Tab-separated table of C-alpha atoms and ligand atoms in Angstrom:
chain	number	residue	atom	x	y	z
A	1	UNK	CA	138.973	131.293	169.296
A	2	UNK	CA	139.815	128.373	167.057
A	3	UNK	CA	137.727	127.866	163.963
A	4	UNK	CA	136.528	124.276	163.433
A	5	UNK	CA	134.696	124.829	160.241
A	6	UNK	CA	132.479	122.165	158.456
A	7	UNK	CA	132.159	118.553	159.267
A	8	UNK	CA	134.446	116.888	156.769
A	9	UNK	CA	133.668	113.266	155.422
A	10	UNK	CA	136.248	110.647	156.465
A	11	UNK	CA	138.617	111.008	153.428
A	12	UNK	CA	138.544	114.663	153.678
A	13	UNK	CA	139.415	114.354	157.344
A	14	UNK	CA	142.240	112.156	156.796
A	15	UNK	CA	143.719	114.518	154.232
A	16	UNK	CA	142.972	117.682	156.564
A	17	UNK	CA	144.639	115.955	159.454
A	18	UNK	CA	147.650	115.215	157.400
A	19	UNK	CA	148.008	118.559	155.995
A	20	UNK	CA	147.729	120.228	159.223
A	21	UNK	CA	150.036	117.833	161.093
A	22	UNK	CA	152.834	117.335	158.545
A	23	UNK	CA	155.764	119.588	158.014
A	24	UNK	CA	155.762	119.295	154.293
A	25	UNK	CA	155.356	122.375	152.329
A	26	UNK	CA	153.602	121.177	149.159
A	27	UNK	CA	150.166	119.110	149.555
A	28	UNK	CA	148.837	117.387	146.380
A	29	UNK	CA	145.367	116.142	146.592
A	30	UNK	CA	144.351	114.381	143.430
A	31	UNK	CA	140.650	113.519	143.780
A	32	UNK	CA	137.603	112.974	141.627
A	33	UNK	CA	134.871	115.132	140.663
A	34	UNK	CA	132.537	116.384	143.364
A	35	UNK	CA	134.740	114.867	146.218
A	36	UNK	CA	134.542	118.115	148.083
A	37	UNK	CA	137.846	119.575	146.847
A	38	UNK	CA	136.663	123.125	146.778
A	39	UNK	CA	134.831	122.899	150.052
A	40	UNK	CA	137.913	121.221	151.852
A	41	UNK	CA	140.136	124.165	150.330
A	42	UNK	CA	137.748	126.682	151.496
A	43	UNK	CA	137.807	125.356	155.040
A	44	UNK	CA	141.672	125.057	155.111
A	45	UNK	CA	141.764	128.533	153.873
A	46	UNK	CA	139.565	129.776	156.700
A	47	UNK	CA	141.348	127.527	159.275
A	48	UNK	CA	144.739	129.036	158.520
A	49	UNK	CA	143.438	132.797	158.167
A	50	UNK	CA	141.527	132.505	161.374
A	51	UNK	CA	143.783	130.464	163.587
A	52	UNK	CA	146.900	132.505	162.717
A	53	UNK	CA	146.968	136.211	163.243
A	54	UNK	CA	148.262	138.546	160.407
A	55	UNK	CA	148.912	135.956	157.804
A	56	UNK	CA	148.048	136.042	154.112
A	57	UNK	CA	146.337	133.313	152.415
A	58	UNK	CA	146.197	133.113	148.618
A	59	UNK	CA	143.364	131.295	146.881
A	60	UNK	CA	143.895	130.617	143.250
A	61	UNK	CA	141.461	129.160	140.730
A	62	UNK	CA	142.016	128.641	136.915
A	63	UNK	CA	139.508	131.287	136.015
A	64	UNK	CA	138.269	134.597	137.521
A	65	UNK	CA	134.651	133.486	137.732
A	66	UNK	CA	135.633	130.557	139.898
A	67	UNK	CA	137.675	132.835	142.368
A	68	UNK	CA	134.887	135.351	142.829
A	69	UNK	CA	132.384	132.475	143.293
A	70	UNK	CA	134.670	131.133	146.208
A	71	UNK	CA	135.033	134.592	147.730
A	72	UNK	CA	131.079	134.766	147.852
A	73	UNK	CA	130.978	131.427	149.356
A	74	UNK	CA	133.517	132.195	152.054
A	75	UNK	CA	131.496	135.514	152.949
A	76	UNK	CA	128.368	133.399	153.004
A	77	UNK	CA	130.039	131.129	155.452
A	78	UNK	CA	131.756	133.607	157.896
A	79	UNK	CA	130.164	137.119	156.843
A	80	UNK	CA	127.825	137.117	159.911
A	81	UNK	CA	130.337	135.500	162.367
A	82	UNK	CA	131.939	138.747	163.608
A	83	UNK	CA	135.427	137.635	162.281
A	84	UNK	CA	135.431	139.795	159.067
A	85	UNK	CA	136.663	143.267	159.111
A	86	UNK	CA	136.325	144.085	155.370
A	87	UNK	CA	135.478	142.342	152.041
A	88	UNK	CA	136.368	144.015	148.818
A	89	UNK	CA	135.031	142.283	145.539
A	90	UNK	CA	136.994	144.665	143.146
A	91	UNK	CA	140.407	143.957	144.998
A	92	UNK	CA	139.254	140.410	145.574
A	93	UNK	CA	140.101	140.015	149.221
A	94	UNK	CA	138.726	139.594	152.579
A	95	UNK	CA	140.481	141.039	155.702
A	96	UNK	CA	139.871	139.462	159.178
A	97	UNK	CA	139.854	141.338	162.562
A	98	UNK	CA	142.935	139.309	163.507
A	99	UNK	CA	144.836	140.978	160.655
A	100	UNK	CA	144.741	137.951	158.347
A	101	UNK	CA	143.810	138.372	154.605
A	102	UNK	CA	142.528	135.852	152.133
A	103	UNK	CA	143.374	137.077	148.681
A	104	UNK	CA	141.610	135.693	145.624
A	105	UNK	CA	143.354	135.486	142.279
A	106	UNK	CA	142.997	133.525	138.973
A	107	UNK	CA	145.615	131.761	137.253
A	108	UNK	CA	144.719	133.054	133.757
A	109	UNK	CA	146.258	136.425	134.370
A	110	UNK	CA	149.077	135.166	136.478
A	111	UNK	CA	151.078	138.390	135.960
A	112	UNK	CA	148.792	139.866	138.470
A	113	UNK	CA	149.980	137.468	141.095
A	114	UNK	CA	153.561	138.359	141.002
A	115	UNK	CA	155.044	140.273	143.903
A	116	UNK	CA	152.718	139.210	146.750
A	117	UNK	CA	154.042	137.417	149.899
A	118	UNK	CA	151.782	134.785	151.385
A	119	UNK	CA	152.054	132.114	153.938
A	120	UNK	CA	149.425	129.890	152.806
A	121	UNK	CA	148.006	128.876	149.398
A	122	UNK	CA	145.305	126.937	147.821
A	123	UNK	CA	145.422	126.128	144.287
A	124	UNK	CA	142.004	124.669	143.348
A	125	UNK	CA	141.841	122.583	140.220
A	126	UNK	CA	145.582	123.074	139.578
A	127	UNK	CA	145.843	120.779	136.733
A	128	UNK	CA	143.851	123.271	134.731
A	129	UNK	CA	146.304	126.099	135.333
A	130	UNK	CA	149.460	126.615	133.107
A	131	UNK	CA	152.685	125.242	134.705
A	132	UNK	CA	154.210	128.446	134.097
A	133	UNK	CA	151.732	130.032	136.264
A	134	UNK	CA	152.971	127.954	139.087
A	135	UNK	CA	156.752	128.199	138.445
A	136	UNK	CA	156.995	131.683	137.507
A	137	UNK	CA	154.427	133.549	139.391
A	138	UNK	CA	152.868	131.609	142.185
A	139	UNK	CA	155.829	129.554	143.647
A	140	UNK	CA	157.908	132.472	144.600
A	141	UNK	CA	155.179	134.011	146.739
A	142	UNK	CA	155.741	131.423	149.302
A	143	UNK	CA	159.460	131.249	149.312
A	144	UNK	CA	160.016	134.343	151.312
A	145	UNK	CA	157.043	134.062	153.574
A	146	UNK	CA	158.419	132.163	156.448
A	147	UNK	CA	161.205	134.900	156.978
A	148	UNK	CA	158.603	137.350	157.765
A	149	UNK	CA	156.416	135.697	160.221
A	150	UNK	CA	158.184	132.581	161.471
A	151	UNK	CA	155.240	130.659	160.183
A	152	UNK	CA	156.088	127.570	158.040
A	153	UNK	CA	154.080	127.993	154.617
A	154	UNK	CA	151.914	125.221	153.309
A	155	UNK	CA	150.362	125.129	149.912
A	156	UNK	CA	147.521	122.918	148.901
A	157	UNK	CA	147.168	121.761	145.335
A	158	UNK	CA	143.689	120.090	144.612
A	159	UNK	CA	142.473	118.799	141.386
A	160	UNK	CA	140.985	116.205	139.248
A	161	UNK	CA	143.754	115.124	136.947
A	162	UNK	CA	144.180	116.509	133.421
A	163	UNK	CA	146.286	113.902	131.631
A	164	UNK	CA	149.930	113.547	132.681
A	165	UNK	CA	150.715	117.370	132.936
A	166	UNK	CA	152.616	119.275	135.728
A	167	UNK	CA	150.104	118.276	138.298
A	168	UNK	CA	150.909	114.705	137.522
A	169	UNK	CA	154.632	115.596	138.245
A	170	UNK	CA	153.945	117.270	141.416
A	171	UNK	CA	151.784	114.348	142.457
A	172	UNK	CA	154.720	112.047	141.644
A	173	UNK	CA	156.972	114.117	143.948
A	174	UNK	CA	154.552	113.604	146.867
A	175	UNK	CA	154.619	109.805	146.362
A	176	UNK	CA	158.331	109.857	146.451
A	177	UNK	CA	160.283	109.162	149.644
A	178	UNK	CA	163.158	111.378	148.377
A	179	UNK	CA	160.854	114.435	148.449
A	180	UNK	CA	159.580	115.008	152.033
A	181	UNK	CA	158.691	118.437	151.397
A	182	UNK	CA	155.833	116.986	149.148
A	183	UNK	CA	152.877	114.880	150.160
A	184	UNK	CA	150.302	113.520	147.955
A	185	UNK	CA	146.819	112.440	148.538
A	186	UNK	CA	144.100	110.488	146.526
A	187	UNK	CA	140.429	110.241	146.738
A	188	UNK	CA	137.641	109.291	144.248
A	189	UNK	CA	134.092	110.413	143.692
A	190	UNK	CA	132.980	107.270	145.508
A	191	UNK	CA	134.502	108.556	148.768
A	192	UNK	CA	132.057	111.258	149.348
A	193	UNK	CA	128.818	110.573	150.786
A	194	UNK	CA	127.361	113.784	149.417
A	195	UNK	CA	126.841	112.363	145.807
A	196	UNK	CA	124.751	109.413	145.332
A	197	UNK	CA	126.431	106.148	143.877
A	198	UNK	CA	123.739	105.812	141.200
A	199	UNK	CA	124.825	108.992	139.396
A	200	UNK	CA	128.457	107.778	139.490
A	201	UNK	CA	127.244	104.355	138.185
A	202	UNK	CA	125.361	106.174	135.420
A	203	UNK	CA	128.460	108.212	134.412
A	204	UNK	CA	130.444	104.993	134.378
A	205	UNK	CA	127.928	103.317	131.948
A	206	UNK	CA	127.766	106.352	129.473
A	207	UNK	CA	131.259	108.056	129.444
A	208	UNK	CA	134.289	106.720	127.490
A	209	UNK	CA	136.184	104.599	130.024
A	210	UNK	CA	139.349	106.807	130.176
A	211	UNK	CA	137.179	109.981	130.992
A	212	UNK	CA	135.390	108.087	133.674
A	213	UNK	CA	138.726	106.896	135.154
A	214	UNK	CA	140.190	110.455	135.021
A	215	UNK	CA	137.081	112.406	136.364
A	216	UNK	CA	135.621	110.031	138.853
A	217	UNK	CA	138.440	107.701	139.821
A	218	UNK	CA	141.179	110.461	139.681
A	219	UNK	CA	143.529	108.336	137.556
A	220	UNK	CA	146.221	109.890	135.507
A	221	UNK	CA	145.615	108.525	132.010
A	222	UNK	CA	147.641	108.830	128.883
A	223	UNK	CA	145.548	110.894	126.714
A	224	UNK	CA	144.637	108.572	123.965
A	225	UNK	CA	141.207	109.943	123.876
A	226	UNK	CA	139.493	106.926	122.518
A	227	UNK	CA	135.773	106.738	122.835
A	228	UNK	CA	135.310	103.127	121.883
A	229	UNK	CA	137.491	100.490	123.268
A	230	UNK	CA	137.547	96.766	122.970
A	231	UNK	CA	135.951	96.581	119.614
A	232	UNK	CA	137.355	93.203	118.811
A	233	UNK	CA	134.598	91.647	121.013
A	234	UNK	CA	131.776	92.793	118.895
A	235	UNK	CA	131.093	90.047	116.550
A	236	UNK	CA	127.984	90.132	114.272
A	237	UNK	CA	126.154	86.941	114.751
A	238	UNK	CA	125.586	84.673	111.636
A	239	UNK	CA	121.892	84.693	112.241
A	240	UNK	CA	119.779	87.674	111.382
A	241	UNK	CA	116.723	88.725	113.133
A	242	UNK	CA	113.837	90.888	111.862
A	243	UNK	CA	112.669	93.713	112.047
A	244	UNK	CA	115.499	95.782	110.422
A	245	UNK	CA	116.423	99.413	111.094
A	246	UNK	CA	118.360	101.987	108.951
A	247	UNK	CA	120.397	105.010	110.211
A	248	UNK	CA	121.355	107.706	107.513
A	249	UNK	CA	123.950	110.374	107.827
A	250	UNK	CA	123.864	112.583	104.846
A	251	UNK	CA	127.488	113.849	104.020
A	252	UNK	CA	127.459	117.608	103.504
A	253	UNK	CA	130.620	119.085	101.941
A	254	UNK	CA	133.529	116.518	101.818
A	255	UNK	CA	131.823	113.956	104.204
A	256	UNK	CA	130.329	110.630	103.264
A	257	UNK	CA	126.766	109.747	103.168
A	258	UNK	CA	126.324	106.583	105.158
A	259	UNK	CA	123.458	104.266	105.681
A	260	UNK	CA	123.733	101.398	108.090
A	261	UNK	CA	121.212	98.437	108.500
A	262	UNK	CA	120.908	96.943	111.919
A	263	UNK	CA	118.953	93.976	112.875
A	264	UNK	CA	116.662	93.570	115.880
A	265	UNK	CA	119.613	92.300	118.087
A	266	UNK	CA	121.946	95.078	117.075
A	267	UNK	CA	124.060	93.248	114.392
A	268	UNK	CA	125.010	95.291	111.488
A	269	UNK	CA	123.780	93.410	108.408
A	270	UNK	CA	124.102	95.742	105.447
A	271	UNK	CA	125.304	99.310	104.559
A	272	UNK	CA	125.821	101.861	102.074
A	273	UNK	CA	128.717	104.506	101.928
A	274	UNK	CA	129.205	106.957	99.224
A	275	UNK	CA	130.880	110.446	98.596
A	276	UNK	CA	130.800	111.058	94.967
A	277	UNK	CA	127.276	110.339	93.598
A	278	UNK	CA	124.526	112.858	92.899
A	279	UNK	CA	122.056	113.312	95.791
A	280	UNK	CA	119.252	111.748	93.716
A	281	UNK	CA	121.263	108.750	93.060
A	282	UNK	CA	122.293	108.388	96.770
A	283	UNK	CA	118.626	108.741	97.934
A	284	UNK	CA	117.431	106.093	95.400
A	285	UNK	CA	120.203	103.760	96.745
A	286	UNK	CA	119.105	104.185	100.328
A	287	UNK	CA	115.561	103.763	99.401
A	288	UNK	CA	116.497	100.480	97.559
A	289	UNK	CA	118.311	99.400	100.661
A	290	UNK	CA	115.270	100.180	102.792
A	291	UNK	CA	113.008	98.133	100.583
A	292	UNK	CA	115.317	95.213	100.502
A	293	UNK	CA	115.096	94.988	104.357
A	294	UNK	CA	111.789	96.337	104.924
A	295	UNK	CA	113.448	98.613	107.409
A	296	UNK	CA	112.413	101.593	109.427
A	297	UNK	CA	114.643	104.337	108.465
A	298	UNK	CA	115.842	107.086	110.778
A	299	UNK	CA	117.661	109.907	108.962
A	300	UNK	CA	119.739	112.839	110.247
A	301	UNK	CA	118.162	116.129	109.692
A	302	UNK	CA	119.463	119.694	110.661
A	303	UNK	CA	116.045	121.357	110.953
A	304	UNK	CA	112.453	121.279	109.771
A	305	UNK	CA	112.044	120.961	106.039
A	306	UNK	CA	115.376	119.376	105.168
A	307	UNK	CA	115.158	118.608	101.439
A	308	UNK	CA	117.338	115.377	101.517
A	309	UNK	CA	115.100	113.862	104.178
A	310	UNK	CA	111.765	115.132	102.289
A	311	UNK	CA	113.166	113.453	99.102
A	312	UNK	CA	113.758	109.947	100.950
A	313	UNK	CA	110.621	110.025	102.503
A	314	UNK	CA	108.692	110.585	99.242
A	315	UNK	CA	110.600	107.427	97.880
A	316	UNK	CA	110.365	105.394	101.086
A	317	UNK	CA	107.620	106.253	103.449
A	318	UNK	CA	108.693	104.530	106.566
A	319	UNK	CA	111.248	107.179	107.246
A	320	UNK	CA	111.647	109.479	110.271
A	321	UNK	CA	113.789	112.435	111.036
A	322	UNK	CA	116.514	112.525	113.660
A	323	UNK	CA	117.170	116.184	114.452
A	324	UNK	CA	120.866	116.726	115.247
A	325	UNK	CA	121.831	119.062	117.923
A	326	UNK	CA	124.789	119.063	120.222
A	327	UNK	CA	122.595	117.534	122.853
A	328	UNK	CA	120.868	114.986	120.716
A	329	UNK	CA	124.077	113.749	119.274
A	330	UNK	CA	125.587	113.351	122.690
A	331	UNK	CA	122.657	111.206	123.720
A	332	UNK	CA	122.820	108.967	120.914
A	333	UNK	CA	126.523	108.621	121.224
A	334	UNK	CA	126.295	107.745	124.896
A	335	UNK	CA	123.629	105.189	124.012
A	336	UNK	CA	126.137	103.693	121.443
A	337	UNK	CA	129.041	103.701	124.034
A	338	UNK	CA	126.668	101.828	126.502
A	339	UNK	CA	125.759	99.227	124.040
A	340	UNK	CA	129.415	98.713	122.809
A	341	UNK	CA	130.504	98.342	126.542
A	342	UNK	CA	127.668	95.810	127.053
A	343	UNK	CA	128.385	94.050	123.690
A	344	UNK	CA	124.959	94.638	122.458
A	345	UNK	CA	126.129	95.555	118.946
A	346	UNK	CA	127.755	93.345	116.314
A	347	UNK	CA	130.291	94.706	113.894
A	348	UNK	CA	130.961	92.910	110.653
A	349	UNK	CA	134.515	91.851	110.025
A	350	UNK	CA	137.061	94.550	109.460
A	351	UNK	CA	137.919	93.377	105.763
A	352	UNK	CA	134.228	93.722	104.774
A	353	UNK	CA	133.376	97.171	106.298
A	354	UNK	CA	136.864	98.967	107.090
A	355	UNK	CA	135.279	102.312	107.447
A	356	UNK	CA	133.287	101.406	110.638
A	357	UNK	CA	136.478	100.059	112.185
A	358	UNK	CA	138.669	102.785	111.543
A	359	UNK	CA	136.057	105.597	112.308
A	360	UNK	CA	135.133	103.946	115.598
A	361	UNK	CA	138.768	103.392	116.537
A	362	UNK	CA	139.700	107.164	115.780
A	363	UNK	CA	136.368	108.621	117.185
A	364	UNK	CA	137.420	111.095	119.857
A	365	UNK	CA	136.109	113.654	122.415
A	366	UNK	CA	137.014	117.073	123.783
A	367	UNK	CA	136.392	117.410	127.558
A	368	UNK	CA	135.749	120.973	128.821
A	369	UNK	CA	136.646	121.109	132.573
A	370	UNK	CA	135.003	124.342	133.138
A	371	UNK	CA	131.475	123.142	132.024
A	372	UNK	CA	132.265	119.619	132.762
A	373	UNK	CA	131.023	118.654	129.274
A	374	UNK	CA	132.084	116.368	126.542
A	375	UNK	CA	131.940	116.981	122.846
A	376	UNK	CA	132.342	114.067	120.607
A	377	UNK	CA	133.937	114.521	117.226
A	378	UNK	CA	136.413	113.000	114.733
A	379	UNK	CA	140.122	114.018	114.509
A	380	UNK	CA	140.935	116.611	111.982
A	381	UNK	CA	141.179	115.130	108.503
A	382	UNK	CA	139.249	112.096	109.444
A	383	UNK	CA	135.475	111.229	109.244
A	384	UNK	CA	132.768	110.277	111.626
A	385	UNK	CA	129.837	109.712	109.437
A	386	UNK	CA	129.798	105.996	109.791
A	387	UNK	CA	129.836	106.347	113.545
A	388	UNK	CA	126.934	108.795	113.570
A	389	UNK	CA	124.900	106.597	111.035
A	390	UNK	CA	125.548	103.602	113.583
A	391	UNK	CA	124.544	105.846	116.586
A	392	UNK	CA	121.324	106.847	114.701
A	393	UNK	CA	120.223	103.340	113.627
A	394	UNK	CA	121.072	102.006	117.087
A	395	UNK	CA	118.875	104.754	118.584
A	396	UNK	CA	116.227	104.000	115.976
A	397	UNK	CA	116.233	100.313	116.989
A	398	UNK	CA	116.216	100.892	120.717
A	399	UNK	CA	113.362	103.337	120.404
A	400	UNK	CA	111.284	100.609	118.927
A	401	UNK	CA	112.456	98.109	121.345
A	402	UNK	CA	111.595	100.118	124.331
A	403	UNK	CA	108.168	101.404	123.328
A	404	UNK	CA	107.422	102.435	119.929
A	405	UNK	CA	108.687	105.934	118.829
A	406	UNK	CA	109.543	109.186	120.354
A	407	UNK	CA	111.878	111.357	118.443
A	408	UNK	CA	114.574	113.349	120.049
A	409	UNK	CA	113.654	116.969	119.193
A	410	UNK	CA	110.102	116.147	118.857
A	411	UNK	CA	109.580	116.491	115.013
A	412	UNK	CA	107.627	113.875	113.391
B	501	ATP	N1	131.931	117.653	154.140
B	501	ATP	C1	131.035	117.953	153.472
B	501	ATP	N2	129.798	118.408	154.136
B	501	ATP	C2	128.854	118.801	153.378
B	501	ATP	N3	128.734	118.762	152.099
B	501	ATP	C3	129.983	118.425	151.478
B	501	ATP	C4	130.994	118.206	152.186
B	501	ATP	N4	132.025	117.719	151.195
B	501	ATP	C5	131.440	117.974	149.931
B	501	ATP	N5	130.223	118.460	150.114
B	501	ATP	C6	129.180	118.827	149.042
B	501	ATP	O1	129.403	118.117	147.824
B	501	ATP	C7	129.314	118.985	146.662
B	501	ATP	C8	130.639	119.083	145.950
B	501	ATP	O2	131.497	119.747	146.886
B	501	ATP	P1	132.752	120.641	146.038
B	501	ATP	O3	132.144	121.481	145.159
B	501	ATP	O4	133.580	121.161	147.053
B	501	ATP	O5	133.450	119.369	145.272
B	501	ATP	P2	134.602	119.450	144.150
B	501	ATP	O6	135.393	118.205	144.287
B	501	ATP	O7	135.241	120.784	144.191
B	501	ATP	O8	133.612	119.410	142.821
B	501	ATP	P3	134.036	119.686	141.279
B	501	ATP	O9	134.756	118.522	140.960
B	501	ATP	O10	132.665	119.881	140.703
B	501	ATP	O11	134.758	120.917	141.472
B	501	ATP	C9	128.797	120.254	147.211
B	501	ATP	O12	127.424	120.413	147.133
B	501	ATP	C10	129.358	120.356	148.669
B	501	ATP	O13	128.560	121.152	149.436
B	502	MG	MG1	135.546	122.283	142.907
C-alpha cells in the first residue's frame, strides 16, 4: 500500500512535492511558528518508512521531551493501522511490519546518535541544535546509507530561525545554484490556515519587531536584540494635558529609584531619578512631585505590605500598588512596545533626560524557544529602572483612560 497521510495545506504541499521529487540530499525548510513544521516532518517520516521496505528513518529534536512527544503522536496516528510491528519507548523506536524502523533521538546528547546508519532523517527545529551535533554525529549517519540499500538518502531540516547560526549557513547553501545537493524552502506563519490571522496580528503589535520577524516571518535577523526601535519619532508635544500620572520603580541594591510623570496623552513631562539618597528623602521627593502635578501614582511593589509603598502612600494618598511578577512585567512592557510602535508616547529631548534614551535603546530580551516565551531585561552592567517606571506610568495612564482602575495582581 501507499501511505498518503494528512492533507497538507498548500505551502506544505509545495514543499513535500519538491522534497519527494528532487534528487537533492539536504532539504532546508525555514518557516515560521505554527506553520506545521513538525506535522509535515512527521508525515514525511511516515511516508518514507511506509513506502520503502526495510529503511531506517531518524527523527531528531533538540531535546528529549520533544522526541518522545513525536513518538507518541506517530503512534496515535498509525498505532491502529495494522502497519506497526512494535513500539519501544525506552529504546525510542517504532518498527513497522515492512521492516522499516523510525528511530527517535535528541540532539542534546548527540553522542548517543553516533554509529547509526539511516536512509532518511528529519531534524525538527534544527536551528536549536548545536552545529557540532550535526557535523560530528548526525551527518555521518546518512553518508554510508545509500551503499546498503540503493536508496538515495534524504534529510529534512525544519526550523524557525535562531539568528544567523549554522541553520542559516545551510539555508544559504540551499539557495545557491552551486550546491544542487541542498534545497531551501521558506514559509511564514501566515501561510497556514490552521492559526487565525488575528493572533498573528496580536503578536505583531506586542512583540519586539525583530522577534516577530524571526518567529512568524521566518527571517534571519542579526541578533541586535533591541526591544524598542525608531525612538527618534517620539517627540513630547509642547502642550501638556491633565490629568497626570506617575510610575515609580524603587531601586533596590545598586539600582536607581525612578519616578516618571506622564500627561493624559502619554507625554513625559517630569521625572525624578536618584540612587544615593536615603529612602525617606526619596519618598519625600516623589510625594512632592506627585503634589506638584496632582498625579495618580502607581508604584512597584514586590508583595503585600511593601514598606516603601506604605510610606509613600502615607505621604500621598492617591498612590496605588503595581505588583511586579514576571507576567505582570511582561504585560506592561508589551503595552509600552505597542504604544511606542504607535507613537502614543512622547519622550523628552535626549539632552534633558539621557537615561530614558539610553535605557530604552539598550533594553533587551531573552527568547526561550522551548517555552516560546520572552523575558525582558537590561544587559549586564546596565539599568532598566527608567524603562520599568515608564512602563508602570503608561499602564497607570491607560488603566484610567480605558475604565478607571483594575490593578494587575488584584491588590488594592
Ligand atoms: N495540514 C494540516 N492539517 C491539519 N492541521 C495542521 C496542518 N498543518 C498544521 N496543522 C496544525 O497546526 C498546528 C501547528 O502544527 P505544528 O505543531 O506541526 O507546527 P510547528 O510549525 O511545528 O509549530 P511550532 O512552531 O510551535 O513548533 C497543530 O495544531 C497542527 O495540528
Ligand atoms: Mg514544531
